[in-house]
PDB file of C-alpha atoms in Angstrom:
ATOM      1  CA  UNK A   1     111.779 114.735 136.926  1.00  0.00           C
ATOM      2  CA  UNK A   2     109.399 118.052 136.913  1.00  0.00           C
ATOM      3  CA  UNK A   3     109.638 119.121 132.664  1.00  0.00           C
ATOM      4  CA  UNK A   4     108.726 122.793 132.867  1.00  0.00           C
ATOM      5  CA  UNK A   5     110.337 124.365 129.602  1.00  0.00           C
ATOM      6  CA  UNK A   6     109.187 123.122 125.776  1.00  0.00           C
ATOM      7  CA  UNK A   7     112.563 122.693 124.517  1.00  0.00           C
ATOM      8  CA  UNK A   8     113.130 120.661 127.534  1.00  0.00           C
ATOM      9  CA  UNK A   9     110.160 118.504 126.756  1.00  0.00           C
ATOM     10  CA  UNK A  10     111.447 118.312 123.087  1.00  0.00           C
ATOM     11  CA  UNK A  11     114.917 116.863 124.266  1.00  0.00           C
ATOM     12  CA  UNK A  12     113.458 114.355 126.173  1.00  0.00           C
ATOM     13  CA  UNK A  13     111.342 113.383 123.205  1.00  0.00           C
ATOM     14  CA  UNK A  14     113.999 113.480 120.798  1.00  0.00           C
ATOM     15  CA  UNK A  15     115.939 111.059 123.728  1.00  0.00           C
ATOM     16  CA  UNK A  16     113.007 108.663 123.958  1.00  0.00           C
ATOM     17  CA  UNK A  17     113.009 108.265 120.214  1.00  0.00           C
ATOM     18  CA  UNK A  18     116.898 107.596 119.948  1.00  0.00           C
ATOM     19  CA  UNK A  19     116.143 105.076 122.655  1.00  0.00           C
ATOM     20  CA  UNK A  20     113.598 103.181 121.031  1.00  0.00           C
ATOM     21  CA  UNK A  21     114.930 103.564 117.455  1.00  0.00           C
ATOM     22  CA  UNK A  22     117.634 100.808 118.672  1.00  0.00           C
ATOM     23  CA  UNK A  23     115.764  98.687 120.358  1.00  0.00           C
ATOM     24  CA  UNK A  24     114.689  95.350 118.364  1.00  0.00           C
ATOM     25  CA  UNK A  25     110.889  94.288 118.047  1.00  0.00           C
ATOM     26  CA  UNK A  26     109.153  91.094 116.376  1.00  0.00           C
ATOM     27  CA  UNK A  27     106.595  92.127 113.679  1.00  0.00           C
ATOM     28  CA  UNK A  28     103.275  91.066 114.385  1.00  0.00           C
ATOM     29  CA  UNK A  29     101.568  91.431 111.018  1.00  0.00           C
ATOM     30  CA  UNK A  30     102.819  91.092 107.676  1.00  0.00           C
ATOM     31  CA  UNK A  31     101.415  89.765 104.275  1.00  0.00           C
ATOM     32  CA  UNK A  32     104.689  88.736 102.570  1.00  0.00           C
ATOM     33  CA  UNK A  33     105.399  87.097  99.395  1.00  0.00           C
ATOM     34  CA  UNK A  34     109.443  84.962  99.510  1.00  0.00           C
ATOM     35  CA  UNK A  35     112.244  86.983  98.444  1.00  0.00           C
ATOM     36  CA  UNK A  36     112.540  84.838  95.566  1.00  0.00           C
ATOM     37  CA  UNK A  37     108.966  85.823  93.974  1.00  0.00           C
ATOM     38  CA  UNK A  38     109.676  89.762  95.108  1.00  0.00           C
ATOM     39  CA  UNK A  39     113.014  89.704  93.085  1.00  0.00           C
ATOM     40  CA  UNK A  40     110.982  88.363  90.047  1.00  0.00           C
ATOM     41  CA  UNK A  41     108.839  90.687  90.246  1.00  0.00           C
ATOM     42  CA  UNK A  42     109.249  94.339  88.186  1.00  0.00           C
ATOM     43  CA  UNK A  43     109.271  97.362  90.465  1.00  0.00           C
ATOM     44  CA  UNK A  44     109.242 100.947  89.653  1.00  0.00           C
ATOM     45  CA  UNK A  45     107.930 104.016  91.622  1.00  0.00           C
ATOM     46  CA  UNK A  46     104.202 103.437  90.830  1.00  0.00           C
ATOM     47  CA  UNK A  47     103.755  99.931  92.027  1.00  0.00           C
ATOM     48  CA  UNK A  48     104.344 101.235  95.629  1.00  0.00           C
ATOM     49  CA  UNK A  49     100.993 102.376  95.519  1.00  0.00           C
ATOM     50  CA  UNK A  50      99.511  98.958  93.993  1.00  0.00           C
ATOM     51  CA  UNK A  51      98.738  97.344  97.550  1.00  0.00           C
ATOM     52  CA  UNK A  52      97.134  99.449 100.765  1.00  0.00           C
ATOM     53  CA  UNK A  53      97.347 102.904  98.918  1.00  0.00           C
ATOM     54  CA  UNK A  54      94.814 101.497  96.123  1.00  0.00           C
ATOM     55  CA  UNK A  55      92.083 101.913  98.657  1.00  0.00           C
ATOM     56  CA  UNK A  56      92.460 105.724  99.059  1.00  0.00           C
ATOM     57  CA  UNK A  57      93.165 106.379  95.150  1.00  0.00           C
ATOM     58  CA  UNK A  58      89.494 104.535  94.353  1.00  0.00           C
ATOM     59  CA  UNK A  59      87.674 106.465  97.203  1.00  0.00           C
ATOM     60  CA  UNK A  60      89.613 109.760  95.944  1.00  0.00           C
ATOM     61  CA  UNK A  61      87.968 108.510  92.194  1.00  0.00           C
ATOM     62  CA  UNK A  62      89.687 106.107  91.029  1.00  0.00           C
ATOM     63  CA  UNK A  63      87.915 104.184  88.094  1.00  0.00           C
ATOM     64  CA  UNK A  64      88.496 100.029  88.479  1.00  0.00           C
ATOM     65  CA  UNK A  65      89.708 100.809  84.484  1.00  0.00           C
ATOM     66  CA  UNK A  66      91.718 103.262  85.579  1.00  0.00           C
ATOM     67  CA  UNK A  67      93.820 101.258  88.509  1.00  0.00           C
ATOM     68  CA  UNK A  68      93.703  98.006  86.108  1.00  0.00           C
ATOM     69  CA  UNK A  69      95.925 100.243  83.796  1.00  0.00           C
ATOM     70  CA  UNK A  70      98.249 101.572  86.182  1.00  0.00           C
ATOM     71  CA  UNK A  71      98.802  97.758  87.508  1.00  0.00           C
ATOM     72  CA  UNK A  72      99.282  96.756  83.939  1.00  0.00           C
ATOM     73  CA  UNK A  73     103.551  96.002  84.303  1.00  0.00           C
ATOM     74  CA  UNK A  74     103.081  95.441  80.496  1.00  0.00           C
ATOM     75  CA  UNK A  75     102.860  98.933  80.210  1.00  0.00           C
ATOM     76  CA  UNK A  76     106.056 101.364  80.474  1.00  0.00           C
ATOM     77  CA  UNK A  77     105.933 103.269  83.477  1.00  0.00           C
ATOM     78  CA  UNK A  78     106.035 106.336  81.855  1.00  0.00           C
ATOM     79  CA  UNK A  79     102.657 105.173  80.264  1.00  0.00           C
ATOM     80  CA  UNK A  80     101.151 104.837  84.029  1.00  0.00           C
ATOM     81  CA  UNK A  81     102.556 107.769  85.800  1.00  0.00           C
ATOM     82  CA  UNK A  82      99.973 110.128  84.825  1.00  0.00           C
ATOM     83  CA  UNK A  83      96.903 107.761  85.568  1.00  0.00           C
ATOM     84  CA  UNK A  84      98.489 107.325  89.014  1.00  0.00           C
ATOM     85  CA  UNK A  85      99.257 111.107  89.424  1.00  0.00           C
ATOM     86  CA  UNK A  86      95.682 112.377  88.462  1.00  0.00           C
ATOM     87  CA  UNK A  87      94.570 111.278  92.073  1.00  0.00           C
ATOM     88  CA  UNK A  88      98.112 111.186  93.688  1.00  0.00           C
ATOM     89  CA  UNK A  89      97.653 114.724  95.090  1.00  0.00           C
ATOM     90  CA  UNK A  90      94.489 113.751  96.775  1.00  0.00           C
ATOM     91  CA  UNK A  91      95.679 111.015  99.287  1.00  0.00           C
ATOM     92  CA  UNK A  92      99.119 112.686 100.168  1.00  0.00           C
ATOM     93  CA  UNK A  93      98.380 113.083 103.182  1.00  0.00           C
ATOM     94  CA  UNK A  94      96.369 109.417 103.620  1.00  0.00           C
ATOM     95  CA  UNK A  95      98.320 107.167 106.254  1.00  0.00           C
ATOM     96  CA  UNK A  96      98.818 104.599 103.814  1.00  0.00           C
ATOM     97  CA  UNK A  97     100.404 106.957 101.525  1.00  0.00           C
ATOM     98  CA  UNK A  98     102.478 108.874 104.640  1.00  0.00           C
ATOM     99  CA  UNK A  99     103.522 105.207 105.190  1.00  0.00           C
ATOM    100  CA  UNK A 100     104.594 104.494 101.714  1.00  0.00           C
ATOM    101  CA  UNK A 101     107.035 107.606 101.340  1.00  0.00           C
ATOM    102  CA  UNK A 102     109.018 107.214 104.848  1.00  0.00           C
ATOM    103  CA  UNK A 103     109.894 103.962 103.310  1.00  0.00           C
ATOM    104  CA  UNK A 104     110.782 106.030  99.654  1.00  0.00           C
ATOM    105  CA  UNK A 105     112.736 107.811 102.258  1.00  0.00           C
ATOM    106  CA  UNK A 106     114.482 105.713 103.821  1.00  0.00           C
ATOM    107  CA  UNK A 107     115.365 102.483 101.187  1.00  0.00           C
ATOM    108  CA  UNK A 108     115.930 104.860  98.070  1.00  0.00           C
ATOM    109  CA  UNK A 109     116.645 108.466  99.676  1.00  0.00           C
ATOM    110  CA  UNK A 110     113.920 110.201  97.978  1.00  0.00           C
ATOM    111  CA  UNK A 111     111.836 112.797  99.770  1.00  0.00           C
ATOM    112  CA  UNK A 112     109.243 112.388  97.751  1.00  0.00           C
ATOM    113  CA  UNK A 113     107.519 110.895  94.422  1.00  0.00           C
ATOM    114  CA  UNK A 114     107.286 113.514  91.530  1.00  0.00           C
ATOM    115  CA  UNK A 115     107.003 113.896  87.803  1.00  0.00           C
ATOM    116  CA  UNK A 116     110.517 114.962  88.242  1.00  0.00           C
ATOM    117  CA  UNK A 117     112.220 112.235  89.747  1.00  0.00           C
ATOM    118  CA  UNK A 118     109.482 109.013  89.370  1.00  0.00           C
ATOM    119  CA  UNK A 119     111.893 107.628  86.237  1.00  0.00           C
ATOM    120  CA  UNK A 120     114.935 107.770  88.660  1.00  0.00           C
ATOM    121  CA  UNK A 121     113.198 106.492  91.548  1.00  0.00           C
ATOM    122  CA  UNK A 122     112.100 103.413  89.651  1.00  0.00           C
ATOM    123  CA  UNK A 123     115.691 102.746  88.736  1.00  0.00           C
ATOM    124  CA  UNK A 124     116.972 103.356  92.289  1.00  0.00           C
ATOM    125  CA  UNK A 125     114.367 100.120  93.102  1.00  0.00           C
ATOM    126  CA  UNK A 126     114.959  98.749  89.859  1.00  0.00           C
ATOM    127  CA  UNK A 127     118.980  98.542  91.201  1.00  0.00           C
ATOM    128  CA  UNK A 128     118.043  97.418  95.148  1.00  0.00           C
ATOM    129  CA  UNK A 129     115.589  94.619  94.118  1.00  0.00           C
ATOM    130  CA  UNK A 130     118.775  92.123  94.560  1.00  0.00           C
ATOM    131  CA  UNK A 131     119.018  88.699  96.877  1.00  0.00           C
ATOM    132  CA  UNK A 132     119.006  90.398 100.496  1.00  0.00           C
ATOM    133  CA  UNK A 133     116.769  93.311  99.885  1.00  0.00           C
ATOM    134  CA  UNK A 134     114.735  91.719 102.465  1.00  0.00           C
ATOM    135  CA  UNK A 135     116.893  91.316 105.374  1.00  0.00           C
ATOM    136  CA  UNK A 136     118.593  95.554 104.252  1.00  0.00           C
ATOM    137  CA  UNK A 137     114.170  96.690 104.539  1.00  0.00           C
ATOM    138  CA  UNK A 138     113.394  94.809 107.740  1.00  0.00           C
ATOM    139  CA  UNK A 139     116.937  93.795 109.393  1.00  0.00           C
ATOM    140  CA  UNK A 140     118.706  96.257 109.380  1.00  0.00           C
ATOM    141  CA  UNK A 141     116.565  99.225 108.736  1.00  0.00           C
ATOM    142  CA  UNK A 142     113.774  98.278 110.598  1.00  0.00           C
ATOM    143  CA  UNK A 143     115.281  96.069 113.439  1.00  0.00           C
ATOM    144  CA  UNK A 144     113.049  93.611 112.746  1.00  0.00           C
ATOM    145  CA  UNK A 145     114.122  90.016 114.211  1.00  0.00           C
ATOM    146  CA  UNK A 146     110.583  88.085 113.243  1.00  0.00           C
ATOM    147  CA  UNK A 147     107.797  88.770 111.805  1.00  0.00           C
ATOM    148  CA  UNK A 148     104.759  86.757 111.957  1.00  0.00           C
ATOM    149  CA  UNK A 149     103.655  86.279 107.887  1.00  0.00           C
ATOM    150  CA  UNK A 150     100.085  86.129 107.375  1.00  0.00           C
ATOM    151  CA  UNK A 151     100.144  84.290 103.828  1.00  0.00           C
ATOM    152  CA  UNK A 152      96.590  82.614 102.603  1.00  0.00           C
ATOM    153  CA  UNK A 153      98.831  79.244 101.223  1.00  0.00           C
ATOM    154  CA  UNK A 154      98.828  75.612 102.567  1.00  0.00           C
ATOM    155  CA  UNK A 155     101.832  76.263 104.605  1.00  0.00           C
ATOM    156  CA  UNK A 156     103.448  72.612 104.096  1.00  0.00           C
ATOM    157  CA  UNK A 157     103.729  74.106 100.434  1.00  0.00           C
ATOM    158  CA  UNK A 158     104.523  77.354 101.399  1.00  0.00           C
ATOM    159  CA  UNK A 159     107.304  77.584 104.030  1.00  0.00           C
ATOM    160  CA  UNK A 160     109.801  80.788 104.459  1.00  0.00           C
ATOM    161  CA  UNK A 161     112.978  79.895 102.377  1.00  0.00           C
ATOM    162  CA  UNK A 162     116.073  78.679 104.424  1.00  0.00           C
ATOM    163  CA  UNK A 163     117.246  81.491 106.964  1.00  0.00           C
ATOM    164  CA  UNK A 164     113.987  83.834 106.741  1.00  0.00           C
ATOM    165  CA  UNK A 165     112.699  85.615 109.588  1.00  0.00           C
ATOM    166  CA  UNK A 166     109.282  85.205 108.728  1.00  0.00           C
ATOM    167  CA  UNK A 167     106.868  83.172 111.339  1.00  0.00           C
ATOM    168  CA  UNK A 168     103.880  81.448 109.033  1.00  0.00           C
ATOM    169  CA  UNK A 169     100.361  82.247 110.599  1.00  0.00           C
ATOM    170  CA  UNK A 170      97.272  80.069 108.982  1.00  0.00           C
ATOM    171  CA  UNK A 171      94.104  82.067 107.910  1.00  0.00           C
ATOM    172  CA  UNK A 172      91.077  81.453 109.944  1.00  0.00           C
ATOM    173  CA  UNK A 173      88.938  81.171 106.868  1.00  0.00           C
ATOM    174  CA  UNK A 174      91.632  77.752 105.702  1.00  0.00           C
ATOM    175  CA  UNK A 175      89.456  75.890 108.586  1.00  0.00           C
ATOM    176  CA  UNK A 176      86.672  78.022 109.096  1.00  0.00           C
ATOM    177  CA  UNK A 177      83.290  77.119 107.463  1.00  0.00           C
ATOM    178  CA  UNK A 178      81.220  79.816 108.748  1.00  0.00           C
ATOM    179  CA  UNK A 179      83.770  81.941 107.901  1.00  0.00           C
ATOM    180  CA  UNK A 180      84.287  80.470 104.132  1.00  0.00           C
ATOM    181  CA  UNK A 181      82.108  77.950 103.106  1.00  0.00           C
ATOM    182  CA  UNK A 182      84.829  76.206 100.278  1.00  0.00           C
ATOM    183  CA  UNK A 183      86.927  75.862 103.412  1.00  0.00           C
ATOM    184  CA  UNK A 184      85.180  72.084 103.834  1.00  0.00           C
ATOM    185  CA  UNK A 185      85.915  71.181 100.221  1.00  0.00           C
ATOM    186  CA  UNK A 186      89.406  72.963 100.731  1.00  0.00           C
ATOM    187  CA  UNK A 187      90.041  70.718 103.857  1.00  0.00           C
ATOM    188  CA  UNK A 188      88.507  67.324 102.214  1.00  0.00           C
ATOM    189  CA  UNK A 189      91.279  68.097  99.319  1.00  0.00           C
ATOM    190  CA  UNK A 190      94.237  68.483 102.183  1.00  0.00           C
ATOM    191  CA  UNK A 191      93.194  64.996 104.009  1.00  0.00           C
ATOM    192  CA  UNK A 192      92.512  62.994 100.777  1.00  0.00           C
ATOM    193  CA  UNK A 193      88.930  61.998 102.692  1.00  0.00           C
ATOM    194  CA  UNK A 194      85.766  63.376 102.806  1.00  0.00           C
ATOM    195  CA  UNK A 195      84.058  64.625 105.576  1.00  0.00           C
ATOM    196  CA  UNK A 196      80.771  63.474 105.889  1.00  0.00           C
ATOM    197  CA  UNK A 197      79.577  64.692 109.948  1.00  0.00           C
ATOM    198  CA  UNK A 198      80.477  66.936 112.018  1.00  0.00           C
ATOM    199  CA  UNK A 199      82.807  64.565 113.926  1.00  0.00           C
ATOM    200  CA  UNK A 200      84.784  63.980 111.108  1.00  0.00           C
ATOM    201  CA  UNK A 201      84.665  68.148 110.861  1.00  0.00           C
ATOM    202  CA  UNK A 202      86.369  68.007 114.463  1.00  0.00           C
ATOM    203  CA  UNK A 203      88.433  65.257 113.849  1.00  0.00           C
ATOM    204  CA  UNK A 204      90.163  66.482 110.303  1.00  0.00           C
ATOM    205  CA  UNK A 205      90.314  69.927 112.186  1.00  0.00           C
ATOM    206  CA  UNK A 206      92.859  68.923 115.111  1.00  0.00           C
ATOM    207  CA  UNK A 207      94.904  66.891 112.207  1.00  0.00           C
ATOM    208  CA  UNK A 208      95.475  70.175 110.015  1.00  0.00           C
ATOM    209  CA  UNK A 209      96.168  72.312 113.218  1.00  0.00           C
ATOM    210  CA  UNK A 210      98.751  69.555 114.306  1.00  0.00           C
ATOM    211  CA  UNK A 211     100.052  69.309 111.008  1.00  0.00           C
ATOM    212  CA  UNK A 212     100.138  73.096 110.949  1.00  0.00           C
ATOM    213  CA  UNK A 213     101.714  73.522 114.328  1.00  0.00           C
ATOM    214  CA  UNK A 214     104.652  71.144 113.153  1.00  0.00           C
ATOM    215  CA  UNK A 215     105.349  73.092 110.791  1.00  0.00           C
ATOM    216  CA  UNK A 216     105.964  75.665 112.652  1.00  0.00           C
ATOM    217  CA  UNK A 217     102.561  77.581 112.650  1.00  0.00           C
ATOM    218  CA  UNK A 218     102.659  80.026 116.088  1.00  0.00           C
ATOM    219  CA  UNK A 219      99.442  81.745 115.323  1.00  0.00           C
ATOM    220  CA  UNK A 220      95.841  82.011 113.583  1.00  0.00           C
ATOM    221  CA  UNK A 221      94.719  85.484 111.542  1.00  0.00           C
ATOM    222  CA  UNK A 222      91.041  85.855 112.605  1.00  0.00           C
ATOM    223  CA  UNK A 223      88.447  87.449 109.985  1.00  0.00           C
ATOM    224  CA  UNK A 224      85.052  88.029 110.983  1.00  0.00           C
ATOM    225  CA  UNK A 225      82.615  88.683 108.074  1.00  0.00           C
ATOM    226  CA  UNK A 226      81.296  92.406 108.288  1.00  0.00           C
ATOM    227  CA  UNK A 227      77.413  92.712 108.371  1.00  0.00           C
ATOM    228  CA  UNK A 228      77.043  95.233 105.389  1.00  0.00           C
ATOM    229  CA  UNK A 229      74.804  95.541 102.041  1.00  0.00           C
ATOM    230  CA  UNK A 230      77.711  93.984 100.116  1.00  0.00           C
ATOM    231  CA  UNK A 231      79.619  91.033 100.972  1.00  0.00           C
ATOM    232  CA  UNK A 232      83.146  92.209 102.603  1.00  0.00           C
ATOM    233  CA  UNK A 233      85.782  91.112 105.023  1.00  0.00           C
ATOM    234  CA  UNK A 234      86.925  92.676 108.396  1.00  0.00           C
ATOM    235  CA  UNK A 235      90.692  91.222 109.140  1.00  0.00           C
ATOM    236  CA  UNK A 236      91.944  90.930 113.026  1.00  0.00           C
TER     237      UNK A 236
END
């Protein structure tokens, strides 16, 4: 098919997306807590921008005092708002932040985080954050039938609850001595032995990754140390 006008190109776009807006996909990459522990926890419409988001608010000038008090939950919302919205204006237009309001879009119907509507916002999530908020975000609005859950636990202590459709993924750096040094110590603690040579290295290796596997492990998150003047951590 020969497209030759723009508004022909811009139906076939808008046809594509339709298309693959039904279609159902497995997650590759996710860092999430249970349901349980998210339903414990308070939410309102400044804790959205507590996890990726907090990068661009520091480089935009954001003092470590300064992001300790808007993660303080102790503190009324009200009280953090204007911390938060000194630098908000500055990383609008951030991918992380871009990110952050389709999904203030689509869960609460918001088009947007203001001084005008944070206070109902945070009682639009204050009402959703109920037993099945999970399977509403990633089921059915994001046609989500797995994801594969990067979480840094000992996963025969941390396994999805009943029914979840998150995949556990160990962390290289749970094995990994070049990687993390207390990984050895870590490991010696999981056996109950010590490990004393490098054969016993190997050996206590292949029992946590066939412990791991039975537990339904599919996958291992890589991290590579990055070579920089302070010590920091690339994730794969």
């Amino acid at each position: 098919m020969t497209i030759s006008l723009a508004s022909d190109s811009n139906e076939l776009a808008h046809d594509l997306y339709g298309h693959i807006s039904e279609m159902w996909v497995i997650d590759s990459h996710e860092h999430l807590s249970t349901e349980a522990a998210r339903l414990a926890m308070p939410v309102d419409a400044v804790s959205l921008f507590e996890n990726y988001p907090r990068f661009d608010l520091m480089v935009a000038g954001m003092s470590e005092a300064e992001y300790a008090t808007m993660i303080d939950r102790e503190l009324p919302v009200e009280a953090r708002w204007p911390v938060f919205n000194t630098y908000y204006p500055l990383i609008r237009n951030t991918s992380f932040t871009r990110t952050t309001l389709l999904g203030v879009r689509e869960l609460y119907g918001f088009t947007d985080v203001t001084g005008g509507n944070y206070q109902m916002l945070s009682q639009a999530m204050q009402a959703a954050n109920k037993p099945g908020i999970f399977r509403h975000a990633f089921h059915d609005l994001g046609r989500i039938l797995v994801a594969l859950n990067q979480t840094y636990v000992k996963v025969w202590a941390g396994l999805p609850e009943s029914g979840s459709f998150c995949i556990p993924q160990m962390w290289e750096a749970q094995f990994n001595v070049a990687v993390r040094a207390e990984s050895l110590q870590d490991m010696e603690v999981d056996l109950g032995r010590s490990i004393h040579s490098f054969d016993a290295y190997l050996e206590g290796l292949a029992e946590m990754l066939h412990l791991y596997s039975s537990k339904g492990v599919v996958g291992i998150k890589l991290e590579k140390p990055t070579i920089q003047s302070s010590p920091q951590r690339s994730d794969v």
